[in-house]
Tab-separated table of C-alpha atoms in Angstrom:
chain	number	residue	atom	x	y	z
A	138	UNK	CA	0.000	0.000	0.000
A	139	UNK	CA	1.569	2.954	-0.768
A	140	UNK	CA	0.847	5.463	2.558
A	141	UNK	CA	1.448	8.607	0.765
A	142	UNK	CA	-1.730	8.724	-0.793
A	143	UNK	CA	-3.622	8.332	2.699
A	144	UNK	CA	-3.048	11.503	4.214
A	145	UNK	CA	-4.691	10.691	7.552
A	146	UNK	CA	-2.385	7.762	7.639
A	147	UNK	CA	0.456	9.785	6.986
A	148	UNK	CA	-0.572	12.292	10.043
A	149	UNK	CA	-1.084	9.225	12.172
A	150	UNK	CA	2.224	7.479	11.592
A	151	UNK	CA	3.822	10.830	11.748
A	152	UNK	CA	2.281	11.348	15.575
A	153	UNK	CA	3.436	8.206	16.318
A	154	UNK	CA	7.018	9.049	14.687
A	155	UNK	CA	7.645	12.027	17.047
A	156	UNK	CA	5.819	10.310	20.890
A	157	UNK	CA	8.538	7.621	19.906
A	158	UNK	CA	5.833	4.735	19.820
A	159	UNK	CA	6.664	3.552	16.434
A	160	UNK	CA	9.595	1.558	16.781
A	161	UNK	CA	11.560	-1.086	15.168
A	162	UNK	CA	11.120	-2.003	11.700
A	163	UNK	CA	8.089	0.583	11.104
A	164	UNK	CA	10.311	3.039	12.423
A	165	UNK	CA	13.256	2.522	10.157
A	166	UNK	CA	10.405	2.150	7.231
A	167	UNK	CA	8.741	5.644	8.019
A	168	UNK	CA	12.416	7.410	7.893
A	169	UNK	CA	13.053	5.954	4.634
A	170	UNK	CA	9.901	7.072	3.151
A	171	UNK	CA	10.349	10.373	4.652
A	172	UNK	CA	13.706	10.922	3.072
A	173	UNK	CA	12.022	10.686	-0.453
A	174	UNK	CA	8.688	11.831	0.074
A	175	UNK	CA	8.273	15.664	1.435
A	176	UNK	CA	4.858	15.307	2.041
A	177	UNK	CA	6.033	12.738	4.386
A	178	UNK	CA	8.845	14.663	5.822
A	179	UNK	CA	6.772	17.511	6.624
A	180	UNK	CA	4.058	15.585	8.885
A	181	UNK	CA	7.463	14.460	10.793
A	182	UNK	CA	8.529	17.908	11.248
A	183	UNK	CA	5.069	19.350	11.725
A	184	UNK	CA	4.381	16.910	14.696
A	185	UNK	CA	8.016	16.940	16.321
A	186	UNK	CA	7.581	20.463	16.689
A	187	UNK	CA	4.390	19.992	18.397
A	188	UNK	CA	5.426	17.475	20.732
A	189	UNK	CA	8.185	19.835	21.601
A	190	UNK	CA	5.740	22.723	22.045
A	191	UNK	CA	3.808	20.313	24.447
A	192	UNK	CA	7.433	19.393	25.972
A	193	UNK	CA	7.248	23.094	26.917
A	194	UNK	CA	3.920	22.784	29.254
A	195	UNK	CA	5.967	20.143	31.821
A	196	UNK	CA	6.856	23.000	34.907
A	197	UNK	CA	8.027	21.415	37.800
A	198	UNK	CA	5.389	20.697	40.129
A	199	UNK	CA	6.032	22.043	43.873
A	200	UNK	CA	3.794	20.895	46.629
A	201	UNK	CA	2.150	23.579	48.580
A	202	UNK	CA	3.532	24.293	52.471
A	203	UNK	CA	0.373	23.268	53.515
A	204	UNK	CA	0.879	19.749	52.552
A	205	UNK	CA	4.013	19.218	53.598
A	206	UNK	CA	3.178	20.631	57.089
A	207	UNK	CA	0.384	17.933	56.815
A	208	UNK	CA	2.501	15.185	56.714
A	209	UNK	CA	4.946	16.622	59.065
A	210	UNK	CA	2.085	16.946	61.702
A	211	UNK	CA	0.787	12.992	60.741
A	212	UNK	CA	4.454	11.817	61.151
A	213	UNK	CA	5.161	13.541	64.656
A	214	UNK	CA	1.590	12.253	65.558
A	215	UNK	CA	2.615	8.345	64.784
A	216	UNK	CA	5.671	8.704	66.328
A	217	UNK	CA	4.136	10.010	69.652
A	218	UNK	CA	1.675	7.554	69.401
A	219	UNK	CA	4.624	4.552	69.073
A	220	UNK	CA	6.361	5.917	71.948
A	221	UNK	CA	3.348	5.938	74.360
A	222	UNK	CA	2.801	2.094	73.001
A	223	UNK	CA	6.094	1.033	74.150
A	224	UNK	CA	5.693	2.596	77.435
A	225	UNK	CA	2.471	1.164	78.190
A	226	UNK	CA	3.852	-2.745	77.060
A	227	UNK	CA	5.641	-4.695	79.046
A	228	UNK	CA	9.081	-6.106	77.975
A	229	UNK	CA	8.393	-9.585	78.994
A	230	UNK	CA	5.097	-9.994	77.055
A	231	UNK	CA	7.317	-8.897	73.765
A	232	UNK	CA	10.451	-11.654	74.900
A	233	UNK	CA	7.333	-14.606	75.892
A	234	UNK	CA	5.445	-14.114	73.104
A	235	UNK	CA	7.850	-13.360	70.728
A	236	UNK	CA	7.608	-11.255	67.138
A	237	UNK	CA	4.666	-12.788	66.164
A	238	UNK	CA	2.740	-12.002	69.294
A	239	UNK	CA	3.933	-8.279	69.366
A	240	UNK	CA	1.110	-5.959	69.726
A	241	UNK	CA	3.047	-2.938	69.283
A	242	UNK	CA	4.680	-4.707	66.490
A	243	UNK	CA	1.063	-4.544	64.179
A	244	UNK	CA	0.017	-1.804	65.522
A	245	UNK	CA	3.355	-0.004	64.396
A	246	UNK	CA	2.810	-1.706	60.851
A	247	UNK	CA	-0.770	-0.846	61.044
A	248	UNK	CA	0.033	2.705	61.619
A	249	UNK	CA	2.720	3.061	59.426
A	250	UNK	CA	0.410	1.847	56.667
A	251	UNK	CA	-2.360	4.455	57.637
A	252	UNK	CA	0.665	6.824	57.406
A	253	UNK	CA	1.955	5.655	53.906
A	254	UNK	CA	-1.858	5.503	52.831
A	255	UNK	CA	-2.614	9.366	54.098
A	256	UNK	CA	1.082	10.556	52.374
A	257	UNK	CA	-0.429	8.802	49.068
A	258	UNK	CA	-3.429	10.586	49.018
A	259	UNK	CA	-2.611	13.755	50.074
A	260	UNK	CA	0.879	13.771	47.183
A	261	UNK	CA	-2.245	12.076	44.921
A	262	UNK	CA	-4.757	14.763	45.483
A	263	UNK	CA	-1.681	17.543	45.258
A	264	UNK	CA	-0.629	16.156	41.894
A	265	UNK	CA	-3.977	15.691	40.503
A	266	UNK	CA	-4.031	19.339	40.674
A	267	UNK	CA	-0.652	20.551	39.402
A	268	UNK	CA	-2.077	17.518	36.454
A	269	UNK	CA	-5.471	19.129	35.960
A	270	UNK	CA	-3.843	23.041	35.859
A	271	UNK	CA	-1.444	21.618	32.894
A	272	UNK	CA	-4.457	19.607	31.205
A	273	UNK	CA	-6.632	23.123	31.073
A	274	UNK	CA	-2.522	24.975	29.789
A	275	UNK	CA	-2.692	22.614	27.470
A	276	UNK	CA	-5.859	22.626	26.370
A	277	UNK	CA	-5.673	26.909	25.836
A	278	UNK	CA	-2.388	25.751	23.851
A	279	UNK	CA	-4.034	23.417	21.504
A	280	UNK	CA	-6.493	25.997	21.195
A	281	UNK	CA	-4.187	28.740	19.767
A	282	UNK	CA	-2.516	26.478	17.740
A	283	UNK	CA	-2.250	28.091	13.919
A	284	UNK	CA	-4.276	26.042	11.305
A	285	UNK	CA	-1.954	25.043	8.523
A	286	UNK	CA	-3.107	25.023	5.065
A	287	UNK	CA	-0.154	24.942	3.198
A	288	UNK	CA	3.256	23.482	4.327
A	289	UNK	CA	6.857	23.236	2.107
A	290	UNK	CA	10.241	21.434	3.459
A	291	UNK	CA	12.841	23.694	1.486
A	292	UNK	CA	15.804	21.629	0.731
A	293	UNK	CA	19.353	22.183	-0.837
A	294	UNK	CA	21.276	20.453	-3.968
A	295	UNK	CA	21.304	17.758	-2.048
A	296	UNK	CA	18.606	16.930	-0.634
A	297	UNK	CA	19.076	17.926	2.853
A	298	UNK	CA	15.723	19.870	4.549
A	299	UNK	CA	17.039	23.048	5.717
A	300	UNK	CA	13.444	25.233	6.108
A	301	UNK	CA	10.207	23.874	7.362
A	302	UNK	CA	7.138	26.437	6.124
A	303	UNK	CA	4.026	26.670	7.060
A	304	UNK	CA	1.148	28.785	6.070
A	305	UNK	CA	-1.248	29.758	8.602
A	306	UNK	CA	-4.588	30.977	6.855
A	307	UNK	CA	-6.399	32.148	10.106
A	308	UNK	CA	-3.578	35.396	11.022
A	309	UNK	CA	-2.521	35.423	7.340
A	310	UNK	CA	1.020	34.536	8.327
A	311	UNK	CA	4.024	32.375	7.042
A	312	UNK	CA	5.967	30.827	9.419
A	313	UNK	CA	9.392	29.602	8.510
A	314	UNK	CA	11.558	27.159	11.003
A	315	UNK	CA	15.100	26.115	10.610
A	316	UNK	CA	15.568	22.508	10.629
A	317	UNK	CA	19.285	22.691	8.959
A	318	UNK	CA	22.551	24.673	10.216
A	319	UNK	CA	23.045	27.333	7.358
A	320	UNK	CA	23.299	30.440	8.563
A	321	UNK	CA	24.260	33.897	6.426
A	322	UNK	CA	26.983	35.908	7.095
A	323	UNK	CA	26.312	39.357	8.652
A	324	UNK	CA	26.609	41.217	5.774
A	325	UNK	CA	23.806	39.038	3.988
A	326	UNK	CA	20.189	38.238	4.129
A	327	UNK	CA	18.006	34.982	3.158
A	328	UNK	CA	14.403	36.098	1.188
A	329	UNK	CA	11.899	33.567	0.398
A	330	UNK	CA	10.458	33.966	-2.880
A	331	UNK	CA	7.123	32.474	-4.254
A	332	UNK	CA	7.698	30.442	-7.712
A	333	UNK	CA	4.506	30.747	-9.225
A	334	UNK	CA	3.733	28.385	-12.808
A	335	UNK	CA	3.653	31.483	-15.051
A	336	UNK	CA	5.734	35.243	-14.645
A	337	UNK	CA	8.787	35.141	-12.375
A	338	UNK	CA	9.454	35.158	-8.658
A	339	UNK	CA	7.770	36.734	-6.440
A	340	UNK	CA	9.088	37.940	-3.068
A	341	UNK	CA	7.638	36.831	0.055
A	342	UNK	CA	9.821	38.403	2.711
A	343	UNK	CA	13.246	38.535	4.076
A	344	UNK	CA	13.886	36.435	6.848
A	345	UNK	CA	14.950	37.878	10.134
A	346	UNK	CA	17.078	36.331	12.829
A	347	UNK	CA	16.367	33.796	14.750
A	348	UNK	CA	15.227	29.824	14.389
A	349	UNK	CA	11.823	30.562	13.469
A	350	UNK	CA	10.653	33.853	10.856
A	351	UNK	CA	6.983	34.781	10.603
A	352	UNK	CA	6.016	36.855	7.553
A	353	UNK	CA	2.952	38.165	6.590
A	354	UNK	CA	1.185	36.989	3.688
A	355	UNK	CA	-2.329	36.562	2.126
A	356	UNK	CA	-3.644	33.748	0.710
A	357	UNK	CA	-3.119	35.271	-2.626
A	358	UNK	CA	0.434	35.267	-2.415
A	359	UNK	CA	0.735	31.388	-2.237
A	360	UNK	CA	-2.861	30.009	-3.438
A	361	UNK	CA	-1.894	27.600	-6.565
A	362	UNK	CA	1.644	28.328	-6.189
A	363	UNK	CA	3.945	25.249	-6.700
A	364	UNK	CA	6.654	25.750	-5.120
A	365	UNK	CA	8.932	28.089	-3.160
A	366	UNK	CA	12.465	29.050	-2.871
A	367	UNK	CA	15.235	31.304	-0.787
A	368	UNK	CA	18.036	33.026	-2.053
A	369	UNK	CA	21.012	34.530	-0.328
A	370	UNK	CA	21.021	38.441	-0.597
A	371	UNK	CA	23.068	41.522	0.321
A	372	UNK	CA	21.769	42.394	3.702
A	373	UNK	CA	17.867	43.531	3.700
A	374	UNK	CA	17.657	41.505	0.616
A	375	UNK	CA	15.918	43.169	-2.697
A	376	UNK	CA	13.596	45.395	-4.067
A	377	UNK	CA	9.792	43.615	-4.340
A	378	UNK	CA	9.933	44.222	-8.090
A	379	UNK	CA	12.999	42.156	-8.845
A	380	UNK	CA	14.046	38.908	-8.871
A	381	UNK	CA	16.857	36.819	-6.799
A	382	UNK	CA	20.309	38.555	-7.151
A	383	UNK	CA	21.887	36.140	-5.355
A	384	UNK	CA	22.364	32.228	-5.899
A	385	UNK	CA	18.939	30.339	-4.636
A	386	UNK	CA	19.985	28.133	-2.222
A	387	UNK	CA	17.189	26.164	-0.679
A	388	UNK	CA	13.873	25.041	-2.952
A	389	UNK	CA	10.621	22.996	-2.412
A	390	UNK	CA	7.312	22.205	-3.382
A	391	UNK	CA	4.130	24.381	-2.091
A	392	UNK	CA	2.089	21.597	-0.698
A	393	UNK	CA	-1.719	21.747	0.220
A	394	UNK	CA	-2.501	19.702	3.681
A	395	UNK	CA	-6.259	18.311	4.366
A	396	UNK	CA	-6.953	21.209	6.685
């Protein structure tokens, strides 16, 4: 069966891909497909960098004062309790009886397991609400999350991804992330360029610093547009109404997702 033409399949394999549940031989099989197929290598990168988004959400959890003071007071309690035991029993009935006729000795155990029961429930109830305050984060996070209708994995001469775009038709915006280690030399700039299938290219924007570049855009500029490129420019790149000056150094297709 051949997976690229089953989008949903594609997004599902890809999920899997970045939680690290697909293993072994499917693993090894979904790589390999990804290396030839960009539709497939963009639902990889798509979904590692949401699992790294989520990654994000994972504070460390503090319990509150209260709760420790809690189990403070519940420990001092058991131990007062122990020590009034042992006073009240005699040490012969411990040596006659021996171990297994030690009152204190259950009781002890039954108290400690009260104790162990109360800490478990109190840490439960204290992390089922540090759990439910990241569920609701996450949830607002999902929420915000940009839709992405169109989505290109810009790759050099050989073959190696170096730019991960994605358009985001809700805040009209194009969102570029570095996924390869070029970088331009201060006196230069990188501009993305649409390649539409008649006239020449069109700029898009000149990317600014950092690992991921938003640009503005509306869906005119890259509706039925094939593909897109970036080109290496003298610093602020050029004029809108001329082409690449420089050599173009990272190209893809414009792909449509199901969204």
């Amino acid at each position: 069966m051949n997976i690229t033409r089953n989008p949903s399949l594609v997004e599902q394999l890809a999920a899997s891909y970045a939680l690290g549940t697909l293993r072994g031989g499917a693993r090894r099989r979904f790589e390999a497909l990804a290396r030839t197929h960009a539709p497939v290598r963009a639902a990889a990168l798509i979904w590692q960098g949401r699992m790294a988004s989520v990654a994000e959400l994972q504070p460390q959890t503090v319990p509150s004062p209260a709760v420790w003071k809690r189990i403070e007071n519940l420990v001092n309690a058991d131990k007062q309790a122990k020590a009034m035991q042992a006073a009240r029993q005699p040490p012969a009935a411990v040596a006659s009886g021996g171990w297994w006729a030690s009152l204190g000795l259950w009781r002890g155990a039954t108290a400690a397991g009260a104790m162990a029961a109360v800490v478990a429930v109190v840490t439960g109830l204290n992390l089922n609400t540090a759990l439910n305050g990241q569920v609701q984060e996450l949830s607002a996070r999902l929420a915000a999350t940009p839709e992405i209708q169109y989505v290109a994995v810009l790759a050099d001469d050989k073959s190696a991804p170096a730019v991960l775009v994605t358009y985001d038709p809700k805040h009209n915006q194009l969102r570029l992330k570095h996924v390869g280690q070029f970088h331009p030399s201060p006196d230069k700039s990188l501009q993305l360029w649409a390649l539409p299938q008649a006239g020449g290219p069109k700029s898009l924007g000149v990317l600014g610093e950092g690992a991921v570049v938003r640009l503005p855009a509306g869906h005119e500029a890259v509706n039925q547009v094939p593909a897109l490129a970036i080109s290496l420019e003298p610093k602020g790149g050029v004029s809108m109404g001329s082409g690449p000056s420089g050599p173009v150094l990272f190209k893809g297709a414009l792909i449509q997702t199901t969204l």
